JSON list of N, CA and C in Angstrom, two decimals:
[
{"chain": "Y", "resi": 1, "resn": "MET", "atom": "N", "xyz": [1.47, 11.58, 5.51]},
{"chain": "Y", "resi": 1, "resn": "MET", "atom": "CA", "xyz": [0.72, 10.58, 4.78]},
{"chain": "Y", "resi": 1, "resn": "MET", "atom": "C", "xyz": [1.21, 9.18, 5.13]},
{"chain": "Y", "resi": 2, "resn": "LYS", "atom": "N", "xyz": [2.52, 9.03, 5.30]},
{"chain": "Y", "resi": 2, "resn": "LYS", "atom": "CA", "xyz": [3.07, 7.71, 5.61]},
{"chain": "Y", "resi": 2, "resn": "LYS", "atom": "C", "xyz": [2.48, 7.14, 6.90]},
{"chain": "Y", "resi": 3, "resn": "GLU", "atom": "N", "xyz": [2.38, 7.96, 7.93]},
{"chain": "Y", "resi": 3, "resn": "GLU", "atom": "CA", "xyz": [1.85, 7.48, 9.21]},
{"chain": "Y", "resi": 3, "resn": "GLU", "atom": "C", "xyz": [0.36, 7.15, 9.10]},
{"chain": "Y", "resi": 4, "resn": "LYS", "atom": "N", "xyz": [-0.36, 7.91, 8.31]},
{"chain": "Y", "resi": 4, "resn": "LYS", "atom": "CA", "xyz": [-1.79, 7.64, 8.10]},
{"chain": "Y", "resi": 4, "resn": "LYS", "atom": "C", "xyz": [-1.96, 6.27, 7.43]},
{"chain": "Y", "resi": 5, "resn": "ILE", "atom": "N", "xyz": [-1.16, 6.04, 6.40]},
{"chain": "Y", "resi": 5, "resn": "ILE", "atom": "CA", "xyz": [-1.23, 4.77, 5.68]},
{"chain": "Y", "resi": 5, "resn": "ILE", "atom": "C", "xyz": [-0.81, 3.62, 6.61]},
{"chain": "Y", "resi": 6, "resn": "ARG", "atom": "N", "xyz": [0.26, 3.83, 7.37]},
{"chain": "Y", "resi": 6, "resn": "ARG", "atom": "CA", "xyz": [0.74, 2.79, 8.28]},
{"chain": "Y", "resi": 6, "resn": "ARG", "atom": "C", "xyz": [-0.35, 2.41, 9.29]},
{"chain": "Y", "resi": 7, "resn": "THR", "atom": "N", "xyz": [-0.96, 3.39, 9.91]},
{"chain": "Y", "resi": 7, "resn": "THR", "atom": "CA", "xyz": [-1.98, 3.13, 10.92]},
{"chain": "Y", "resi": 7, "resn": "THR", "atom": "C", "xyz": [-3.17, 2.39, 10.31]},
{"chain": "Y", "resi": 8, "resn": "MET", "atom": "N", "xyz": [-3.59, 2.85, 9.16]},
{"chain": "Y", "resi": 8, "resn": "MET", "atom": "CA", "xyz": [-4.72, 2.25, 8.48]},
{"chain": "Y", "resi": 8, "resn": "MET", "atom": "C", "xyz": [-4.45, 0.77, 8.14]},
{"chain": "Y", "resi": 9, "resn": "LEU", "atom": "N", "xyz": [-3.27, 0.51, 7.59]},
{"chain": "Y", "resi": 9, "resn": "LEU", "atom": "CA", "xyz": [-2.95, -0.85, 7.17]},
{"chain": "Y", "resi": 9, "resn": "LEU", "atom": "C", "xyz": [-2.64, -1.76, 8.35]},
{"chain": "Y", "resi": 10, "resn": "GLU", "atom": "N", "xyz": [-2.00, -1.22, 9.38]},
{"chain": "Y", "resi": 10, "resn": "GLU", "atom": "CA", "xyz": [-1.72, -2.04, 10.57]},
{"chain": "Y", "resi": 10, "resn": "GLU", "atom": "C", "xyz": [-3.01, -2.46, 11.26]},
{"chain": "Y", "resi": 11, "resn": "ASP", "atom": "N", "xyz": [-4.01, -1.59, 11.25]},
{"chain": "Y", "resi": 11, "resn": "ASP", "atom": "CA", "xyz": [-5.30, -1.94, 11.84]},
{"chain": "Y", "resi": 11, "resn": "ASP", "atom": "C", "xyz": [-5.96, -3.08, 11.05]},
{"chain": "Y", "resi": 12, "resn": "ALA", "atom": "N", "xyz": [-5.83, -3.04, 9.74]},
{"chain": "Y", "resi": 12, "resn": "ALA", "atom": "CA", "xyz": [-6.48, -4.04, 8.89]},
{"chain": "Y", "resi": 12, "resn": "ALA", "atom": "C", "xyz": [-5.70, -5.35, 8.82]},
{"chain": "Y", "resi": 13, "resn": "LEU", "atom": "N", "xyz": [-4.37, -5.23, 8.88]},
{"chain": "Y", "resi": 13, "resn": "LEU", "atom": "CA", "xyz": [-3.51, -6.41, 8.73]},
{"chain": "Y", "resi": 13, "resn": "LEU", "atom": "C", "xyz": [-2.51, -6.48, 9.89]},
{"chain": "Y", "resi": 14, "resn": "PRO", "atom": "N", "xyz": [-2.98, -6.80, 11.09]},
{"chain": "Y", "resi": 14, "resn": "PRO", "atom": "CA", "xyz": [-2.12, -6.72, 12.28]},
{"chain": "Y", "resi": 14, "resn": "PRO", "atom": "C", "xyz": [-0.95, -7.70, 12.30]},
{"chain": "Y", "resi": 15, "resn": "LEU", "atom": "N", "xyz": [-0.98, -8.75, 11.51]},
{"chain": "Y", "resi": 15, "resn": "LEU", "atom": "CA", "xyz": [0.10, -9.74, 11.52]},
{"chain": "Y", "resi": 15, "resn": "LEU", "atom": "C", "xyz": [1.22, -9.40, 10.55]},
{"chain": "Y", "resi": 16, "resn": "VAL", "atom": "N", "xyz": [1.05, -8.37, 9.75]},
{"chain": "Y", "resi": 16, "resn": "VAL", "atom": "CA", "xyz": [2.05, -7.99, 8.75]},
{"chain": "Y", "resi": 16, "resn": "VAL", "atom": "C", "xyz": [3.02, -6.98, 9.35]},
{"chain": "Y", "resi": 17, "resn": "ASP", "atom": "N", "xyz": [4.33, -7.20, 9.11]},
{"chain": "Y", "resi": 17, "resn": "ASP", "atom": "CA", "xyz": [5.36, -6.29, 9.58]},
{"chain": "Y", "resi": 17, "resn": "ASP", "atom": "C", "xyz": [5.58, -5.21, 8.52]},
{"chain": "Y", "resi": 18, "resn": "PHE", "atom": "N", "xyz": [5.02, -4.03, 8.76]},
{"chain": "Y", "resi": 18, "resn": "PHE", "atom": "CA", "xyz": [5.13, -2.96, 7.78]},
{"chain": "Y", "resi": 18, "resn": "PHE", "atom": "C", "xyz": [6.49, -2.26, 7.79]},
{"chain": "Y", "resi": 19, "resn": "ASP", "atom": "N", "xyz": [7.39, -2.70, 8.67]},
{"chain": "Y", "resi": 19, "resn": "ASP", "atom": "CA", "xyz": [8.76, -2.21, 8.66]},
{"chain": "Y", "resi": 19, "resn": "ASP", "atom": "C", "xyz": [9.68, -3.12, 7.86]},
{"chain": "Y", "resi": 20, "resn": "SER", "atom": "N", "xyz": [9.14, -4.18, 7.33]},
{"chain": "Y", "resi": 20, "resn": "SER", "atom": "CA", "xyz": [9.93, -5.15, 6.58]},
{"chain": "Y", "resi": 20, "resn": "SER", "atom": "C", "xyz": [10.48, -4.53, 5.30]},
{"chain": "Y", "resi": 21, "resn": "ASP", "atom": "N", "xyz": [11.70, -4.96, 4.93]},
{"chain": "Y", "resi": 21, "resn": "ASP", "atom": "CA", "xyz": [12.29, -4.51, 3.66]},
{"chain": "Y", "resi": 21, "resn": "ASP", "atom": "C", "xyz": [11.72, -5.30, 2.48]},
{"chain": "Y", "resi": 22, "resn": "PHE", "atom": "N", "xyz": [11.00, -6.37, 2.79]},
{"chain": "Y", "resi": 22, "resn": "PHE", "atom": "CA", "xyz": [10.39, -7.18, 1.74]},
{"chain": "Y", "resi": 22, "resn": "PHE", "atom": "C", "xyz": [8.93, -7.45, 2.09]},
{"chain": "Y", "resi": 23, "resn": "LEU", "atom": "N", "xyz": [8.21, -6.37, 2.26]},
{"chain": "Y", "resi": 23, "resn": "LEU", "atom": "CA", "xyz": [6.81, -6.42, 2.67]},
{"chain": "Y", "resi": 23, "resn": "LEU", "atom": "C", "xyz": [5.98, -7.30, 1.75]},
{"chain": "Y", "resi": 24, "resn": "PHE", "atom": "N", "xyz": [6.22, -7.23, 0.45]},
{"chain": "Y", "resi": 24, "resn": "PHE", "atom": "CA", "xyz": [5.44, -8.00, -0.52]},
{"chain": "Y", "resi": 24, "resn": "PHE", "atom": "C", "xyz": [5.47, -9.49, -0.21]},
{"chain": "Y", "resi": 25, "resn": "SER", "atom": "N", "xyz": [6.61, -9.98, 0.26]},
{"chain": "Y", "resi": 25, "resn": "SER", "atom": "CA", "xyz": [6.74, -11.42, 0.53]},
{"chain": "Y", "resi": 25, "resn": "SER", "atom": "C", "xyz": [5.90, -11.85, 1.74]},
{"chain": "Y", "resi": 26, "resn": "GLU", "atom": "N", "xyz": [5.49, -10.90, 2.57]},
{"chain": "Y", "resi": 26, "resn": "GLU", "atom": "CA", "xyz": [4.67, -11.22, 3.74]},
{"chain": "Y", "resi": 26, "resn": "GLU", "atom": "C", "xyz": [3.17, -11.21, 3.43]},
{"chain": "Y", "resi": 27, "resn": "LEU", "atom": "N", "xyz": [2.81, -10.76, 2.24]},
{"chain": "Y", "resi": 27, "resn": "LEU", "atom": "CA", "xyz": [1.40, -10.59, 1.89]},
{"chain": "Y", "resi": 27, "resn": "LEU", "atom": "C", "xyz": [0.88, -11.77, 1.09]},
{"chain": "Y", "resi": 28, "resn": "ASP", "atom": "N", "xyz": [-0.33, -12.21, 1.43]},
{"chain": "Y", "resi": 28, "resn": "ASP", "atom": "CA", "xyz": [-1.02, -13.16, 0.58]},
{"chain": "Y", "resi": 28, "resn": "ASP", "atom": "C", "xyz": [-1.97, -12.37, -0.32]},
{"chain": "Y", "resi": 29, "resn": "SER", "atom": "N", "xyz": [-2.70, -13.07, -1.16]},
{"chain": "Y", "resi": 29, "resn": "SER", "atom": "CA", "xyz": [-3.56, -12.36, -2.12]},
{"chain": "Y", "resi": 29, "resn": "SER", "atom": "C", "xyz": [-4.63, -11.53, -1.41]},
{"chain": "Y", "resi": 30, "resn": "LEU", "atom": "N", "xyz": [-5.12, -12.02, -0.30]},
{"chain": "Y", "resi": 30, "resn": "LEU", "atom": "CA", "xyz": [-6.12, -11.26, 0.45]},
{"chain": "Y", "resi": 30, "resn": "LEU", "atom": "C", "xyz": [-5.51, -9.98, 1.03]},
{"chain": "Y", "resi": 31, "resn": "GLY", "atom": "N", "xyz": [-4.28, -10.08, 1.51]},
{"chain": "Y", "resi": 31, "resn": "GLY", "atom": "CA", "xyz": [-3.59, -8.89, 2.04]},
{"chain": "Y", "resi": 31, "resn": "GLY", "atom": "C", "xyz": [-3.37, -7.84, 0.97]},
{"chain": "Y", "resi": 32, "resn": "VAL", "atom": "N", "xyz": [-2.94, -8.29, -0.21]},
{"chain": "Y", "resi": 32, "resn": "VAL", "atom": "CA", "xyz": [-2.72, -7.37, -1.33]},
{"chain": "Y", "resi": 32, "resn": "VAL", "atom": "C", "xyz": [-4.04, -6.70, -1.72]},
{"chain": "Y", "resi": 33, "resn": "THR", "atom": "N", "xyz": [-5.10, -7.49, -1.83]},
{"chain": "Y", "resi": 33, "resn": "THR", "atom": "CA", "xyz": [-6.41, -6.95, -2.18]},
{"chain": "Y", "resi": 33, "resn": "THR", "atom": "C", "xyz": [-6.90, -5.95, -1.14]},
{"chain": "Y", "resi": 34, "resn": "THR", "atom": "N", "xyz": [-6.70, -6.30, 0.13]},
{"chain": "Y", "resi": 34, "resn": "THR", "atom": "CA", "xyz": [-7.11, -5.40, 1.22]},
{"chain": "Y", "resi": 34, "resn": "THR", "atom": "C", "xyz": [-6.39, -4.06, 1.12]},
{"chain": "Y", "resi": 35, "resn": "ILE", "atom": "N", "xyz": [-5.08, -4.09, 0.89]},
{"chain": "Y", "resi": 35, "resn": "ILE", "atom": "CA", "xyz": [-4.30, -2.85, 0.77]},
{"chain": "Y", "resi": 35, "resn": "ILE", "atom": "C", "xyz": [-4.82, -2.01, -0.39]},
{"chain": "Y", "resi": 36, "resn": "LEU", "atom": "N", "xyz": [-4.99, -2.62, -1.55]},
{"chain": "Y", "resi": 36, "resn": "LEU", "atom": "CA", "xyz": [-5.45, -1.86, -2.73]},
{"chain": "Y", "resi": 36, "resn": "LEU", "atom": "C", "xyz": [-6.83, -1.25, -2.51]},
{"chain": "Y", "resi": 37, "resn": "MET", "atom": "N", "xyz": [-7.74, -2.03, -1.93]},
{"chain": "Y", "resi": 37, "resn": "MET", "atom": "CA", "xyz": [-9.09, -1.52, -1.70]},
{"chain": "Y", "resi": 37, "resn": "MET", "atom": "C", "xyz": [-9.11, -0.40, -0.67]},
{"chain": "Y", "resi": 38, "resn": "MET", "atom": "N", "xyz": [-8.37, -0.57, 0.41]},
{"chain": "Y", "resi": 38, "resn": "MET", "atom": "CA", "xyz": [-8.37, 0.46, 1.46]},
{"chain": "Y", "resi": 38, "resn": "MET", "atom": "C", "xyz": [-7.78, 1.77, 0.95]},
{"chain": "Y", "resi": 39, "resn": "LEU", "atom": "N", "xyz": [-6.67, 1.68, 0.22]},
{"chain": "Y", "resi": 39, "resn": "LEU", "atom": "CA", "xyz": [-6.03, 2.89, -0.30]},
{"chain": "Y", "resi": 39, "resn": "LEU", "atom": "C", "xyz": [-6.91, 3.56, -1.35]},
{"chain": "Y", "resi": 40, "resn": "SER", "atom": "N", "xyz": [-7.56, 2.76, -2.18]},
{"chain": "Y", "resi": 40, "resn": "SER", "atom": "CA", "xyz": [-8.47, 3.32, -3.19]},
{"chain": "Y", "resi": 40, "resn": "SER", "atom": "C", "xyz": [-9.60, 4.10, -2.53]},
{"chain": "Y", "resi": 41, "resn": "ASP", "atom": "N", "xyz": [-10.20, 3.48, -1.53]},
{"chain": "Y", "resi": 41, "resn": "ASP", "atom": "CA", "xyz": [-11.32, 4.12, -0.83]},
{"chain": "Y", "resi": 41, "resn": "ASP", "atom": "C", "xyz": [-10.88, 5.36, -0.07]},
{"chain": "Y", "resi": 42, "resn": "GLU", "atom": "N", "xyz": [-9.78, 5.25, 0.65]},
{"chain": "Y", "resi": 42, "resn": "GLU", "atom": "CA", "xyz": [-9.32, 6.35, 1.51]},
{"chain": "Y", "resi": 42, "resn": "GLU", "atom": "C", "xyz": [-8.90, 7.58, 0.71]},
{"chain": "Y", "resi": 43, "resn": "PHE", "atom": "N", "xyz": [-8.21, 7.35, -0.40]},
{"chain": "Y", "resi": 43, "resn": "PHE", "atom": "CA", "xyz": [-7.62, 8.47, -1.14]},
{"chain": "Y", "resi": 43, "resn": "PHE", "atom": "C", "xyz": [-8.36, 8.80, -2.44]},
{"chain": "Y", "resi": 44, "resn": "GLY", "atom": "N", "xyz": [-9.41, 8.05, -2.74]},
{"chain": "Y", "resi": 44, "resn": "GLY", "atom": "CA", "xyz": [-10.18, 8.33, -3.95]},
{"chain": "Y", "resi": 44, "resn": "GLY", "atom": "C", "xyz": [-9.39, 8.13, -5.22]},
{"chain": "Y", "resi": 45, "resn": "ILE", "atom": "N", "xyz": [-8.53, 7.11, -5.20]},
{"chain": "Y", "resi": 45, "resn": "ILE", "atom": "CA", "xyz": [-7.71, 6.80, -6.38]},
{"chain": "Y", "resi": 45, "resn": "ILE", "atom": "C", "xyz": [-8.11, 5.44, -6.91]},
{"chain": "Y", "resi": 46, "resn": "LYS", "atom": "N", "xyz": [-7.74, 5.17, -8.15]},
{"chain": "Y", "resi": 46, "resn": "LYS", "atom": "CA", "xyz": [-8.06, 3.89, -8.75]},
{"chain": "Y", "resi": 46, "resn": "LYS", "atom": "C", "xyz": [-6.81, 3.02, -8.75]},
{"chain": "Y", "resi": 47, "resn": "LEU", "atom": "N", "xyz": [-6.84, 1.97, -7.96]},
{"chain": "Y", "resi": 47, "resn": "LEU", "atom": "CA", "xyz": [-5.75, 1.00, -7.93]},
{"chain": "Y", "resi": 47, "resn": "LEU", "atom": "C", "xyz": [-6.29, -0.31, -8.49]},
{"chain": "Y", "resi": 48, "resn": "GLU", "atom": "N", "xyz": [-5.55, -0.89, -9.41]},
{"chain": "Y", "resi": 48, "resn": "GLU", "atom": "CA", "xyz": [-6.00, -2.10, -10.09]},
{"chain": "Y", "resi": 48, "resn": "GLU", "atom": "C", "xyz": [-4.99, -3.22, -9.87]},
{"chain": "Y", "resi": 49, "resn": "ALA", "atom": "N", "xyz": [-5.32, -4.39, -10.39]},
{"chain": "Y", "resi": 49, "resn": "ALA", "atom": "CA", "xyz": [-4.45, -5.56, -10.21]},
{"chain": "Y", "resi": 49, "resn": "ALA", "atom": "C", "xyz": [-3.03, -5.30, -10.69]},
{"chain": "Y", "resi": 50, "resn": "GLN", "atom": "N", "xyz": [-2.88, -4.54, -11.78]},
{"chain": "Y", "resi": 50, "resn": "GLN", "atom": "CA", "xyz": [-1.53, -4.29, -12.30]},
{"chain": "Y", "resi": 50, "resn": "GLN", "atom": "C", "xyz": [-0.70, -3.38, -11.39]},
{"chain": "Y", "resi": 51, "resn": "ASP", "atom": "N", "xyz": [-1.34, -2.74, -10.43]},
{"chain": "Y", "resi": 51, "resn": "ASP", "atom": "CA", "xyz": [-0.60, -1.93, -9.45]},
{"chain": "Y", "resi": 51, "resn": "ASP", "atom": "C", "xyz": [-0.02, -2.79, -8.33]},
{"chain": "Y", "resi": 52, "resn": "ALA", "atom": "N", "xyz": [-0.46, -4.02, -8.23]},
{"chain": "Y", "resi": 52, "resn": "ALA", "atom": "CA", "xyz": [-0.03, -4.92, -7.14]},
{"chain": "Y", "resi": 52, "resn": "ALA", "atom": "C", "xyz": [1.26, -5.63, -7.52]},
{"chain": "Y", "resi": 53, "resn": "THR", "atom": "N", "xyz": [2.31, -4.85, -7.74]},
{"chain": "Y", "resi": 53, "resn": "THR", "atom": "CA", "xyz": [3.60, -5.42, -8.13]},
{"chain": "Y", "resi": 53, "resn": "THR", "atom": "C", "xyz": [4.52, -5.47, -6.92]},
{"chain": "Y", "resi": 54, "resn": "PRO", "atom": "N", "xyz": [5.51, -6.37, -6.96]},
{"chain": "Y", "resi": 54, "resn": "PRO", "atom": "CA", "xyz": [6.49, -6.40, -5.86]},
{"chain": "Y", "resi": 54, "resn": "PRO", "atom": "C", "xyz": [7.18, -5.05, -5.67]},
{"chain": "Y", "resi": 55, "resn": "LYS", "atom": "N", "xyz": [7.39, -4.32, -6.76]},
{"chain": "Y", "resi": 55, "resn": "LYS", "atom": "CA", "xyz": [8.03, -3.00, -6.65]},
{"chain": "Y", "resi": 55, "resn": "LYS", "atom": "C", "xyz": [7.15, -2.02, -5.87]},
{"chain": "Y", "resi": 56, "resn": "ASN", "atom": "N", "xyz": [5.86, -1.99, -6.18]},
{"chain": "Y", "resi": 56, "resn": "ASN", "atom": "CA", "xyz": [4.94, -1.06, -5.51]},
{"chain": "Y", "resi": 56, "resn": "ASN", "atom": "C", "xyz": [4.66, -1.44, -4.07]},
{"chain": "Y", "resi": 57, "resn": "LEU", "atom": "N", "xyz": [4.75, -2.74, -3.75]},
{"chain": "Y", "resi": 57, "resn": "LEU", "atom": "CA", "xyz": [4.39, -3.21, -2.42]},
{"chain": "Y", "resi": 57, "resn": "LEU", "atom": "C", "xyz": [5.60, -3.74, -1.65]},
{"chain": "Y", "resi": 58, "resn": "LYS", "atom": "N", "xyz": [6.81, -3.32, -2.06]},
{"chain": "Y", "resi": 58, "resn": "LYS", "atom": "CA", "xyz": [8.03, -3.84, -1.42]},
{"chain": "Y", "resi": 58, "resn": "LYS", "atom": "C", "xyz": [8.17, -3.34, 0.02]},
{"chain": "Y", "resi": 59, "resn": "THR", "atom": "N", "xyz": [7.90, -2.07, 0.23]},
{"chain": "Y", "resi": 59, "resn": "THR", "atom": "CA", "xyz": [8.04, -1.46, 1.56]},
{"chain": "Y", "resi": 59, "resn": "THR", "atom": "C", "xyz": [6.88, -0.48, 1.77]},
{"chain": "Y", "resi": 60, "resn": "LEU", "atom": "N", "xyz": [6.75, -0.01, 2.98]},
{"chain": "Y", "resi": 60, "resn": "LEU", "atom": "CA", "xyz": [5.74, 1.02, 3.26]},
{"chain": "Y", "resi": 60, "resn": "LEU", "atom": "C", "xyz": [6.03, 2.27, 2.44]},
{"chain": "Y", "resi": 61, "resn": "ASP", "atom": "N", "xyz": [7.31, 2.62, 2.30]},
{"chain": "Y", "resi": 61, "resn": "ASP", "atom": "CA", "xyz": [7.68, 3.80, 1.49]},
{"chain": "Y", "resi": 61, "resn": "ASP", "atom": "C", "xyz": [7.24, 3.64, 0.03]},
{"chain": "Y", "resi": 62, "resn": "SER", "atom": "N", "xyz": [7.39, 2.44, -0.51]},
{"chain": "Y", "resi": 62, "resn": "SER", "atom": "CA", "xyz": [6.99, 2.24, -1.92]},
{"chain": "Y", "resi": 62, "resn": "SER", "atom": "C", "xyz": [5.46, 2.30, -2.07]},
{"chain": "Y", "resi": 63, "resn": "ILE", "atom": "N", "xyz": [4.73, 1.87, -1.03]},
{"chain": "Y", "resi": 63, "resn": "ILE", "atom": "CA", "xyz": [3.27, 2.00, -1.06]},
{"chain": "Y", "resi": 63, "resn": "ILE", "atom": "C", "xyz": [2.89, 3.48, -1.05]},
{"chain": "Y", "resi": 64, "resn": "VAL", "atom": "N", "xyz": [3.55, 4.27, -0.20]},
{"chain": "Y", "resi": 64, "resn": "VAL", "atom": "CA", "xyz": [3.29, 5.71, -0.13]},
{"chain": "Y", "resi": 64, "resn": "VAL", "atom": "C", "xyz": [3.59, 6.36, -1.48]},
{"chain": "Y", "resi": 65, "resn": "ARG", "atom": "N", "xyz": [4.71, 5.99, -2.11]},
{"chain": "Y", "resi": 65, "resn": "ARG", "atom": "CA", "xyz": [5.06, 6.55, -3.43]},
{"chain": "Y", "resi": 65, "resn": "ARG", "atom": "C", "xyz": [3.98, 6.22, -4.46]},
{"chain": "Y", "resi": 66, "resn": "MET", "atom": "N", "xyz": [3.48, 4.98, -4.44]},
{"chain": "Y", "resi": 66, "resn": "MET", "atom": "CA", "xyz": [2.44, 4.58, -5.39]},
{"chain": "Y", "resi": 66, "resn": "MET", "atom": "C", "xyz": [1.19, 5.44, -5.20]},
{"chain": "Y", "resi": 67, "resn": "VAL", "atom": "N", "xyz": [0.78, 5.66, -3.95]},
{"chain": "Y", "resi": 67, "resn": "VAL", "atom": "CA", "xyz": [-0.40, 6.49, -3.67]},
{"chain": "Y", "resi": 67, "resn": "VAL", "atom": "C", "xyz": [-0.15, 7.92, -4.15]},
{"chain": "Y", "resi": 68, "resn": "GLU", "atom": "N", "xyz": [1.01, 8.47, -3.86]},
{"chain": "Y", "resi": 68, "resn": "GLU", "atom": "CA", "xyz": [1.32, 9.84, -4.27]},
{"chain": "Y", "resi": 68, "resn": "GLU", "atom": "C", "xyz": [1.31, 9.97, -5.79]},
{"chain": "Y", "resi": 69, "resn": "GLN", "atom": "N", "xyz": [1.85, 8.98, -6.49]},
{"chain": "Y", "resi": 69, "resn": "GLN", "atom": "CA", "xyz": [1.85, 9.02, -7.95]},
{"chain": "Y", "resi": 69, "resn": "GLN", "atom": "C", "xyz": [0.42, 8.99, -8.50]},
{"chain": "Y", "resi": 70, "resn": "LYS", "atom": "N", "xyz": [-0.42, 8.15, -7.92]},
{"chain": "Y", "resi": 70, "resn": "LYS", "atom": "CA", "xyz": [-1.82, 8.08, -8.36]},
{"chain": "Y", "resi": 70, "resn": "LYS", "atom": "C", "xyz": [-2.55, 9.39, -8.08]},
{"chain": "Y", "resi": 71, "resn": "LEU", "atom": "N", "xyz": [-2.27, 9.99, -6.92]},
{"chain": "Y", "resi": 71, "resn": "LEU", "atom": "CA", "xyz": [-2.90, 11.27, -6.58]},
{"chain": "Y", "resi": 71, "resn": "LEU", "atom": "C", "xyz": [-2.47, 12.36, -7.56]},
{"chain": "Y", "resi": 72, "resn": "ASN", "atom": "N", "xyz": [-1.20, 12.34, -7.96]},
{"chain": "Y", "resi": 72, "resn": "ASN", "atom": "CA", "xyz": [-0.70, 13.33, -8.92]},
{"chain": "Y", "resi": 72, "resn": "ASN", "atom": "C", "xyz": [-1.30, 13.14, -10.31]},
{"chain": "Y", "resi": 73, "resn": "GLN", "atom": "N", "xyz": [-1.60, 11.90, -10.65]},
{"chain": "Y", "resi": 73, "resn": "GLN", "atom": "CA", "xyz": [-2.21, 11.62, -11.97]},
{"chain": "Y", "resi": 73, "resn": "GLN", "atom": "C", "xyz": [-3.64, 12.15, -12.05]},
{"chain": "Y", "resi": 74, "resn": "THR", "atom": "N", "xyz": [-4.33, 12.17, -10.90]},
{"chain": "Y", "resi": 74, "resn": "THR", "atom": "CA", "xyz": [-5.73, 12.59, -10.94]},
{"chain": "Y", "resi": 74, "resn": "THR", "atom": "C", "xyz": [-5.91, 14.09, -10.81]},
{"chain": "Y", "resi": 75, "resn": "SER", "atom": "N", "xyz": [-4.83, 14.79, -10.44]},
{"chain": "Y", "resi": 75, "resn": "SER", "atom": "CA", "xyz": [-4.98, 16.25, -10.26]},
{"chain": "Y", "resi": 75, "resn": "SER", "atom": "C", "xyz": [-4.54, 17.02, -11.47]}
]
């Protein structure tokens, strides 16, 4: 799942370093919105503004954890 998310987000946001330890600091509001919308559409989960926290978007691993948690809530 991590590689799928990485590929998807790198295609949409080519200037963002998804290996960064502080990914959130590299994102503007459009980048955050793009990530939430793409993940919502791809995985059929509901991501809202309150999910766009520095903790959830700190690293690629934290983004994967957020998606997995949302998927577990819907099943």
